């Protein structure tokens, strides 16, 4: 089997010669600190050897619960936010047929997502849609207290119980949460839901290979064994004993750091040329944004879907402030084949493309954009992925996680906490008059 590849040749030309290699000692120190558990955030390193620690028996257990939901539900709503939903959504959307949700005769349950916003219209429309559906819920929250998720779960639980009866609802509601703490655990224990534990030492954004991601992905009908297998291979290929020159996670972390610290590139745009990868980019954005953006430091992670966004963001990227670099996820071979047809009248003047794969046009757009952006002063990193399937998504997930851990440490931040996320919550609770927030409530109103 092949592996994903990293090409930094179009990025190093913006750096002093040897700048990436010069970071090898710092990268090695970060790798060692991760391995020995001597880095900041060392109580959150459970993801590091997670792939190789997953047993077949555990995957069978996840699959068995997924099979029950698949059998009993036409729709499964995944309630979760941030790291408790983005990974699952990224994989499900990357692997799924873009139009399957429009078909009446589906072989897989439709997976919907809630608890990741507080949009009243969204929740109203969701509950309306679910009215005549046999639906189940996967309630995912490590803390078990996240407002967005808890709010959606209360609505969904009530509706599920009303529509199916409490006894049947119990069999189609699953909680993925802390082993002992939080409201999600309390509800699960009281109601007798099937549960999976999110290990204490794995933070949300590093949890896609726990049941947080694995259960929804299996319910959607995808092969979680292949996903984990891909991650296991990448765990080996990015291990500390793999030399810097061949270690793609080490090199990606180093080139990002060199671009940031030496070339003033403060923004990284993750780019895909496949609409199915939109949520992979969203997952990546959270992984890097929440891990690195602290202590007044951090590369700002942005995302663009090309060629779509070449018609909206292309101008800025080509000629705006030169503070950006791009990381392109390039899919070598799409799963489907579609040839461009002949047209006798050639009214659109496109007969020169006759007989070519649509992907060839996409690839030439990708190469043309690469050269144009490099000419315009945008360093380009390329992650080549043989095709979109479970195995390579597993590789990508672990590759980006490992590089993120290294990268945060060489930026000298704790990549595994997110203290800044609490600020908005505190203000929101004060404004909502949550018991215990009386003093903040008065003070905050005076500022408005
Ligand atoms: O990465 C993280 O830790 C966060 O994005 C969390 O996943 C997110 O805030 C949801 O938290 P919880 O799972 O506790 O509901």
CSV table of C-alpha atoms and ligand atoms in Angstrom, one decimal, residues 44 79-86 115 140-150 176-177 198 202-207 212 286-287 290-291 416-418 421-422 424-425, ligand 1:
chain,number,residue,atom,x,y,z
A,44,UNK,CA,-3.3,14.8,27.3
A,79,UNK,CA,-25.0,15.8,19.0
A,80,UNK,CA,-21.6,17.3,19.7
A,81,UNK,CA,-19.4,20.4,19.0
A,82,UNK,CA,-15.8,21.1,18.2
A,83,UNK,CA,-13.7,18.0,18.7
A,84,UNK,CA,-16.8,16.1,19.6
A,85,UNK,CA,-18.1,16.3,16.1
A,86,UNK,CA,-15.8,17.6,13.5
A,115,UNK,CA,-25.4,20.5,19.1
A,140,UNK,CA,-21.0,13.2,22.4
A,141,UNK,CA,-19.5,15.4,25.0
A,142,UNK,CA,-16.4,14.8,27.0
A,143,UNK,CA,-17.2,17.3,29.7
A,144,UNK,CA,-20.9,16.4,29.4
A,145,UNK,CA,-21.7,20.0,30.2
A,146,UNK,CA,-21.3,21.9,26.9
A,147,UNK,CA,-24.3,24.2,26.4
A,148,UNK,CA,-24.8,23.8,22.6
A,149,UNK,CA,-24.7,20.0,22.9
A,150,UNK,CA,-26.8,19.7,26.1
A,176,UNK,CA,-20.0,9.0,24.4
A,177,UNK,CA,-18.6,10.9,27.4
A,198,UNK,CA,-13.7,9.2,26.1
A,202,UNK,CA,-7.4,12.5,25.0
A,203,UNK,CA,-8.6,16.0,24.2
A,204,UNK,CA,-11.6,16.7,22.0
A,205,UNK,CA,-9.7,17.7,18.8
A,206,UNK,CA,-7.4,14.6,19.1
A,207,UNK,CA,-10.3,12.2,19.7
A,212,UNK,CA,-16.2,10.0,19.4
A,286,UNK,CA,-9.9,23.3,14.8
A,287,UNK,CA,-6.9,21.0,15.4
A,290,UNK,CA,-7.2,25.5,19.2
A,291,UNK,CA,-3.8,23.9,19.6
A,416,UNK,CA,-3.3,20.4,24.4
A,417,UNK,CA,-5.3,23.0,26.3
A,418,UNK,CA,-7.8,25.6,25.2
A,421,UNK,CA,-12.6,29.0,24.9
A,422,UNK,CA,-14.0,29.7,28.4
A,424,UNK,CA,-17.3,33.6,25.9
A,425,UNK,CA,-19.0,30.9,28.0
B,1,LIG,O1,-11.0,20.1,21.3
B,1,LIG,C1,-11.7,20.4,22.3
B,1,LIG,O2,-11.3,20.1,23.4
B,1,LIG,C2,-13.0,21.1,22.1
B,1,LIG,O3,-13.2,21.5,20.9
B,1,LIG,C3,-14.1,20.3,22.6
B,1,LIG,O4,-14.1,19.1,21.8
B,1,LIG,C4,-15.5,21.0,22.5
B,1,LIG,O5,-15.5,22.2,23.2
B,1,LIG,C5,-16.6,20.1,23.0
B,1,LIG,O6,-16.4,19.8,24.3
B,1,LIG,P1,-17.1,18.6,25.0
B,1,LIG,O7,-16.8,17.3,24.3
B,1,LIG,O8,-16.7,18.6,26.4
B,1,LIG,O9,-18.6,18.9,24.9
